[in-house]
XYZ file of C-alpha atoms in Angstrom:
438
model
C -29.217 7.948 12.703
C -31.160 10.091 10.315
C -34.947 10.133 10.840
C -36.664 8.541 7.874
C -39.235 10.480 5.956
C -42.588 9.071 5.131
C -41.665 6.102 3.032
C -43.042 5.712 -0.449
C -44.247 2.540 -1.906
C -41.469 0.484 -3.362
C -41.096 1.302 -6.912
C -41.315 -1.301 -9.580
C -38.031 -1.950 -11.459
C -37.831 -0.358 -14.828
C -38.314 -2.527 -17.867
C -34.577 -2.086 -18.896
C -31.457 -1.368 -16.896
C -30.857 1.843 -18.774
C -34.461 3.050 -18.750
C -34.468 6.914 -19.022
C -35.374 9.063 -16.069
C -36.213 12.701 -15.771
C -34.639 13.711 -12.479
C -30.894 13.041 -12.027
C -31.199 13.582 -8.296
C -27.806 12.280 -7.472
C -26.105 15.049 -9.433
C -28.170 17.658 -7.709
C -26.981 16.098 -4.414
C -23.401 16.446 -5.593
C -24.061 20.168 -6.515
C -25.560 20.776 -3.083
C -22.597 19.248 -1.318
C -20.228 21.193 -3.500
C -22.055 24.438 -2.504
C -21.308 23.490 1.184
C -17.640 23.071 0.373
C -17.660 26.493 -1.438
C -19.086 28.117 1.696
C -16.367 26.500 3.776
C -13.621 27.876 1.587
C -15.299 31.236 1.562
C -15.526 31.276 5.317
C -11.822 30.236 5.805
C -10.541 32.706 3.254
C -12.454 35.700 4.580
C -9.975 36.486 7.292
C -6.790 36.394 5.093
C -8.506 38.591 2.481
C -9.936 41.059 5.012
C -6.832 41.173 7.193
C -5.846 44.701 6.070
C -9.184 46.108 7.250
C -9.149 44.037 10.422
C -5.652 45.372 11.347
C -7.020 48.869 11.560
C -8.966 47.835 14.638
C -7.067 44.930 15.941
C -3.250 45.012 15.668
C -2.042 41.682 14.197
C 1.605 41.040 13.494
C 2.856 38.608 10.865
C 3.578 36.070 13.573
C 0.111 36.579 14.966
C -1.409 35.935 11.566
C 0.571 32.735 11.313
C -0.743 31.542 14.620
C -4.288 32.289 13.556
C -3.732 30.001 10.487
C -2.257 27.401 12.674
C -5.221 27.606 15.133
C -7.652 26.932 12.260
C -5.657 24.002 10.821
C -5.041 22.380 14.275
C -8.740 21.978 15.115
C -9.637 21.417 11.439
C -7.362 18.371 11.348
C -8.475 16.937 14.651
C -12.204 17.402 13.850
C -11.725 16.130 10.308
C -11.100 12.788 11.864
C -13.762 13.230 14.596
C -16.191 14.650 12.055
C -15.862 11.472 9.967
C -16.826 9.478 13.039
C -19.708 11.884 13.726
C -21.152 11.445 10.341
C -20.747 7.641 10.475
C -22.632 7.682 13.739
C -25.450 10.132 13.005
C -25.848 9.581 9.276
C -25.091 11.837 6.414
C -28.241 14.054 6.693
C -28.154 14.748 10.404
C -24.373 14.841 10.651
C -23.902 17.367 7.943
C -26.621 19.507 9.430
C -24.907 19.852 12.771
C -21.515 20.385 11.171
C -22.806 23.241 8.954
C -24.662 24.995 11.774
C -21.662 24.794 14.034
C -19.172 26.227 11.571
C -21.578 28.923 10.387
C -22.041 30.269 13.963
C -18.307 30.070 14.422
C -17.742 32.102 11.316
C -20.165 34.768 12.409
C -18.444 34.913 15.802
C -15.380 36.562 14.102
C -17.486 39.699 13.742
C -17.675 39.969 17.466
C -13.927 39.776 18.129
C -12.150 42.689 19.749
C -8.712 41.171 20.265
C -6.351 38.655 18.535
C -7.133 36.196 21.275
C -10.911 36.350 20.371
C -10.099 35.894 16.796
C -7.989 32.852 17.584
C -10.928 31.277 19.528
C -13.122 31.912 16.467
C -10.560 30.309 14.215
C -10.381 27.289 16.522
C -14.128 26.847 16.430
C -14.332 27.351 12.660
C -11.719 24.623 12.215
C -13.722 22.330 14.469
C -16.823 22.806 12.347
C -15.272 22.746 8.916
C -13.344 19.603 9.654
C -16.492 17.510 9.194
C -17.391 18.949 5.799
C -15.443 16.736 3.500
C -16.069 13.443 5.396
C -19.791 14.233 5.187
C -19.609 15.049 1.437
C -17.546 11.795 0.832
C -20.131 9.788 2.623
C -22.908 11.331 0.493
C -20.937 10.280 -2.654
C -20.740 6.689 -1.258
C -24.532 6.612 -0.641
C -25.543 7.988 -4.035
C -22.879 7.057 -6.650
C -21.388 3.915 -8.148
C -17.680 3.511 -8.690
C -17.726 4.739 -12.367
C -19.296 8.045 -11.308
C -17.726 8.680 -7.959
C -14.653 10.639 -8.995
C -16.773 12.875 -11.250
C -19.126 13.529 -8.332
C -16.213 14.241 -6.068
C -14.757 16.560 -8.690
C -17.991 18.571 -8.656
C -17.868 18.748 -4.855
C -14.218 19.579 -4.649
C -14.678 22.297 -7.261
C -16.495 24.125 -4.461
C -13.022 24.851 -2.964
C -12.280 26.998 -6.020
C -15.652 28.703 -6.116
C -15.307 29.804 -2.415
C -11.687 30.911 -2.801
C -12.400 32.913 -6.044
C -15.495 34.537 -4.477
C -13.775 35.669 -1.292
C -11.753 38.595 -2.709
C -14.489 40.321 -4.633
C -17.112 39.620 -1.883
C -14.942 41.171 0.716
C -14.178 44.205 -1.386
C -17.947 44.575 -2.175
C -18.964 44.513 1.444
C -16.174 46.745 2.561
C -17.434 49.262 0.104
C -20.511 50.003 2.237
C -19.884 48.335 5.601
C -17.043 47.382 7.985
C -15.240 44.096 8.144
C -17.534 42.628 10.788
C -20.500 42.456 8.497
C -18.463 40.179 6.208
C -18.384 37.435 8.859
C -22.090 37.825 9.687
C -22.944 37.567 6.012
C -20.856 34.468 5.301
C -22.176 32.804 8.466
C -25.726 33.440 7.321
C -24.966 31.765 3.960
C -24.198 28.543 5.792
C -27.400 28.627 7.831
C -29.438 29.215 4.548
C -27.634 26.200 2.997
C -28.635 24.084 6.035
C -32.378 24.690 5.371
C -31.898 23.572 1.782
C -29.965 20.490 2.886
C -32.642 19.438 5.270
C -35.209 19.781 2.521
C -33.360 17.975 -0.245
C -31.109 15.292 1.301
C -32.199 11.787 2.244
C -30.510 8.441 1.431
C -31.609 7.116 -1.989
C -33.825 4.426 -0.564
C -35.696 6.913 1.546
C -35.749 10.021 -0.703
C -39.441 11.113 -1.234
C -38.675 12.875 -4.504
C -36.500 10.351 -6.294
C -37.755 9.149 -9.682
C -38.448 5.343 -9.542
C -36.122 4.643 -12.477
C -33.224 6.512 -10.855
C -33.950 4.841 -7.506
C -33.763 1.332 -9.205
C -30.625 2.405 -11.171
C -28.820 3.498 -7.924
C -29.959 0.358 -5.983
C -28.728 -1.917 -8.765
C -25.258 -0.253 -8.918
C -24.511 -0.019 -5.221
C -23.695 -2.717 -2.713
C -26.404 -3.849 -0.275
C -27.065 -1.480 2.662
C -24.817 -1.983 5.629
C -26.631 0.479 7.939
C -26.671 -2.001 10.712
C -23.029 -2.815 10.542
C -20.942 -1.900 13.635
C -18.676 1.077 13.577
C -15.015 0.336 13.123
C -12.552 1.823 15.674
C -9.772 4.140 14.314
C -7.127 1.795 15.586
C -8.484 -1.048 13.494
C -8.645 1.093 10.447
C -5.094 2.212 10.907
C -3.956 -1.474 10.868
C -4.654 -1.378 7.135
C -1.597 -0.242 5.250
C -4.007 1.369 2.774
C -5.208 3.703 5.458
C -1.738 4.534 6.627
C -0.632 5.143 3.030
C -3.520 7.562 2.282
C -2.890 9.482 5.460
C 0.822 9.776 4.675
C 0.132 10.845 1.046
C -2.331 13.477 2.144
C 0.167 14.673 4.745
C 2.598 15.301 1.967
C 0.421 16.758 -0.709
C -1.545 19.050 1.667
C 1.755 20.409 3.084
C 2.258 21.980 -0.318
C -1.422 22.863 -0.837
C -1.858 24.823 2.427
C 1.398 26.656 1.733
C 0.105 27.757 -1.701
C -3.312 28.582 -0.266
C -2.151 30.794 2.622
C 1.164 32.172 1.279
C 0.407 33.076 -2.384
C -0.707 36.714 -1.635
C 2.248 37.090 0.751
C 4.630 35.924 -1.934
C 3.181 38.471 -4.294
C 3.623 41.258 -1.617
C 7.063 40.282 -0.562
C 8.781 38.911 -3.670
C 6.982 40.786 -6.436
C 6.176 44.104 -4.830
C 2.468 43.863 -5.415
C -0.088 46.150 -3.654
C -3.506 45.054 -2.509
C -5.209 46.058 -5.739
C -2.676 44.196 -7.861
C -2.998 41.091 -5.750
C -6.696 41.208 -6.091
C -6.481 41.497 -9.803
C -4.550 38.258 -10.310
C -4.722 36.109 -7.224
C -8.130 34.617 -8.243
C -6.574 33.016 -11.369
C -4.871 30.054 -9.737
C -8.032 29.413 -7.684
C -10.092 29.308 -10.886
C -7.562 26.872 -12.342
C -7.962 24.679 -9.215
C -11.713 24.351 -9.911
C -10.970 23.199 -13.406
C -8.529 20.647 -11.931
C -11.214 19.330 -9.684
C -13.491 18.610 -12.665
C -10.878 17.259 -14.937
C -9.274 14.885 -12.518
C -12.543 13.372 -11.551
C -13.808 13.208 -15.144
C -10.693 11.572 -16.492
C -10.767 8.786 -13.859
C -14.528 8.153 -14.378
C -14.030 8.103 -18.159
C -11.454 5.416 -17.924
C -13.575 3.317 -15.645
C -16.522 3.634 -18.077
C -14.068 2.653 -20.907
C -13.725 -0.671 -18.929
C -10.297 0.040 -17.353
C -10.037 -1.179 -13.828
C -10.642 1.255 -10.975
C -7.024 0.666 -9.935
C -5.673 1.606 -13.310
C -8.043 4.502 -13.787
C -7.374 6.120 -10.412
C -3.566 5.736 -10.538
C -3.247 7.027 -14.097
C -5.092 10.208 -13.186
C -3.168 10.480 -9.819
C 0.126 10.128 -11.594
C -0.689 12.677 -14.253
C -1.790 15.105 -11.532
C 1.476 14.597 -9.586
C 3.550 15.061 -12.649
C 2.409 18.705 -12.977
C 3.569 19.688 -9.557
C 7.365 19.921 -9.930
C 7.073 22.852 -12.411
C 6.377 25.173 -9.414
C 10.155 25.229 -8.710
C 10.479 27.607 -11.696
C 8.251 30.335 -10.171
C 11.120 32.418 -8.785
C 13.108 32.408 -12.060
C 10.383 33.687 -14.536
C 8.509 36.952 -15.104
C 5.370 37.480 -13.053
C 2.999 36.445 -15.852
C 4.760 33.136 -16.097
C 4.797 32.775 -12.355
C 0.960 33.187 -12.175
C 0.708 30.549 -14.954
C 2.897 28.173 -13.005
C 0.925 28.702 -9.841
C -2.237 28.041 -11.834
C -0.707 24.832 -13.196
C 0.061 23.719 -9.574
C -3.351 24.658 -8.324
C -4.891 22.682 -11.185
C -2.779 19.640 -10.451
C -3.219 19.814 -6.709
C -7.025 19.889 -6.802
C -7.128 17.206 -9.590
C -4.975 15.107 -7.102
C -7.087 16.021 -4.106
C -10.330 14.959 -5.836
C -8.849 11.489 -6.567
C -7.313 10.984 -3.191
C -10.527 11.758 -1.358
C -12.437 9.286 -3.573
C -10.100 6.470 -2.727
C -11.709 5.674 0.616
C -14.998 5.080 -1.148
C -13.328 2.637 -3.460
C -11.545 0.752 -0.656
C -13.789 0.779 2.432
C -17.471 -0.148 3.151
C -19.948 2.675 3.749
C -19.867 2.454 7.548
C -16.136 3.177 7.600
C -15.848 5.758 4.713
C -16.438 8.843 6.942
C -13.880 7.654 9.485
C -11.277 6.865 6.883
C -11.847 10.154 5.066
C -11.512 11.893 8.404
C -8.146 10.256 9.147
C -6.905 11.156 5.651
C -7.961 14.820 6.203
C -6.372 14.884 9.556
C -3.086 13.817 7.943
C -3.480 16.656 5.470
C -4.058 19.290 8.072
C -1.095 18.236 10.071
C 1.052 18.361 6.904
C -0.157 21.998 6.354
C 0.854 22.858 9.980
C 4.312 21.286 9.894
C 5.358 22.710 6.438
C 3.738 26.031 7.134
C 5.811 26.489 10.318
C 8.978 25.195 8.561
C 8.426 27.583 5.688
C 8.023 30.512 8.003
C 11.204 29.693 9.718
C 13.109 29.256 6.453
C 11.825 32.552 5.147
C 12.674 34.384 8.344
C 16.184 33.011 8.322
C 16.968 34.217 4.837
C 16.644 30.962 2.771
C 14.055 32.529 0.423
C 11.124 31.231 -1.586
C 13.306 29.238 -4.072
C 14.127 26.601 -1.456
C 10.582 26.561 0.018
C 8.990 26.175 -3.461
C 11.582 23.526 -4.296
C 10.626 21.416 -1.319
C 6.900 21.875 -2.121
C 7.474 20.816 -5.661
C 8.619 17.333 -4.633
C 5.769 16.407 -2.191
C 3.135 15.106 -4.655
C 5.578 12.991 -6.438
C 6.754 11.325 -3.255
C 3.016 10.969 -2.201
C 2.137 9.181 -5.438
C 5.005 6.723 -4.785
C 3.589 6.150 -1.271
C 0.139 5.424 -2.720
C 1.550 2.957 -5.243
C 3.402 1.074 -2.543
C 0.801 1.001 0.124
C -2.272 0.551 -2.146
C -1.027 -1.994 -4.707
C -4.592 -2.674 -5.932
C -7.579 -0.369 -5.451
C -10.437 -2.676 -4.686
C -12.930 -3.150 -1.831
C -11.398 -4.320 1.435
C -12.917 -6.423 4.158
C -12.679 -4.994 7.650
C -10.741 -7.825 9.022
C -7.151 -6.625 9.117
C -4.484 -9.289 9.429
């Protein structure tokens, strides 16, 4: 467990529940966790963006590139689940520290690669490290935020995915202007290690944080359930006996199947189907990622706003989830419209996907006690990565056998709608569960 800092004297309760406070530390914690997620997306997107420069030294076929993506997703999915267990066992502060250090070193190791096989090893290691990022961030939200603020906090954290993805193209181009591609990986790995130093300085649980204002400490303590730090860990098999867990895993499998296709294949679609060159791709490919960041914030804000307006958590989450899923079928029109409209449709899909993802990843915090949140979030993320692998391989096969992007995008357009139906069926009421499955 996390070592406790020197404890402060217990603060006296404020005179009124809504007493003002000067330091909203919990939102700074959300921004710090969001920065980690931004670094993770920067790290994972560096290879796809820099692939042209890498190929000048290391021959990589299209099939080889596909296997590199699969290598990352395979270990990412496995360690998403294991990383959740790790964070539950070590605590958020120590667990996130080890996770970030591991993936930062793995990212830097790409710069030492001389063959495709060495790149594959680096991708495997990067996936292992990054797999624990979202479970750790989800657990931090559970420790610091009440139900009416969690989706907003998760929206801020999930917006880091857009920030990292938007930054990757211009950062890679900037570094390639004065150095070779290997320096890119050393630089991005160094960013993660620098973040770790800041995390160790800033993050403690609310009841142990030495810099937390007494009024905010009291407000957090009053809004969160009693500490369950001594509660035993729940085995994965027991968690999977809940239909809610199985439903979230299945829904994430479906929705992330579409998301990882969009994430990895958008540039290739622009090259193959629209005849873009590298410069043209760089000029427009950032737009959907920027839209995804707005989606993260909007989805989280809408749900939190509804809760604050005294709607139930169940109604608030499902209204926002349903609205997000309803945006996704429009992607089927991409192959039938001019390029400007195609980019707009991709942007709409990225917006809807990341609004959806923010809400799905906050559901474990609504349903499960703190000692199980990391584990459940890990299982959900594992389902998402496996969906990305399965559909990614299917998409490649379909495209290689002449079926075209219309069919592939048509399939992807349906996944979020089906996933929403799965959540409605398996999670009929979003409310805290007791870990005693029948």
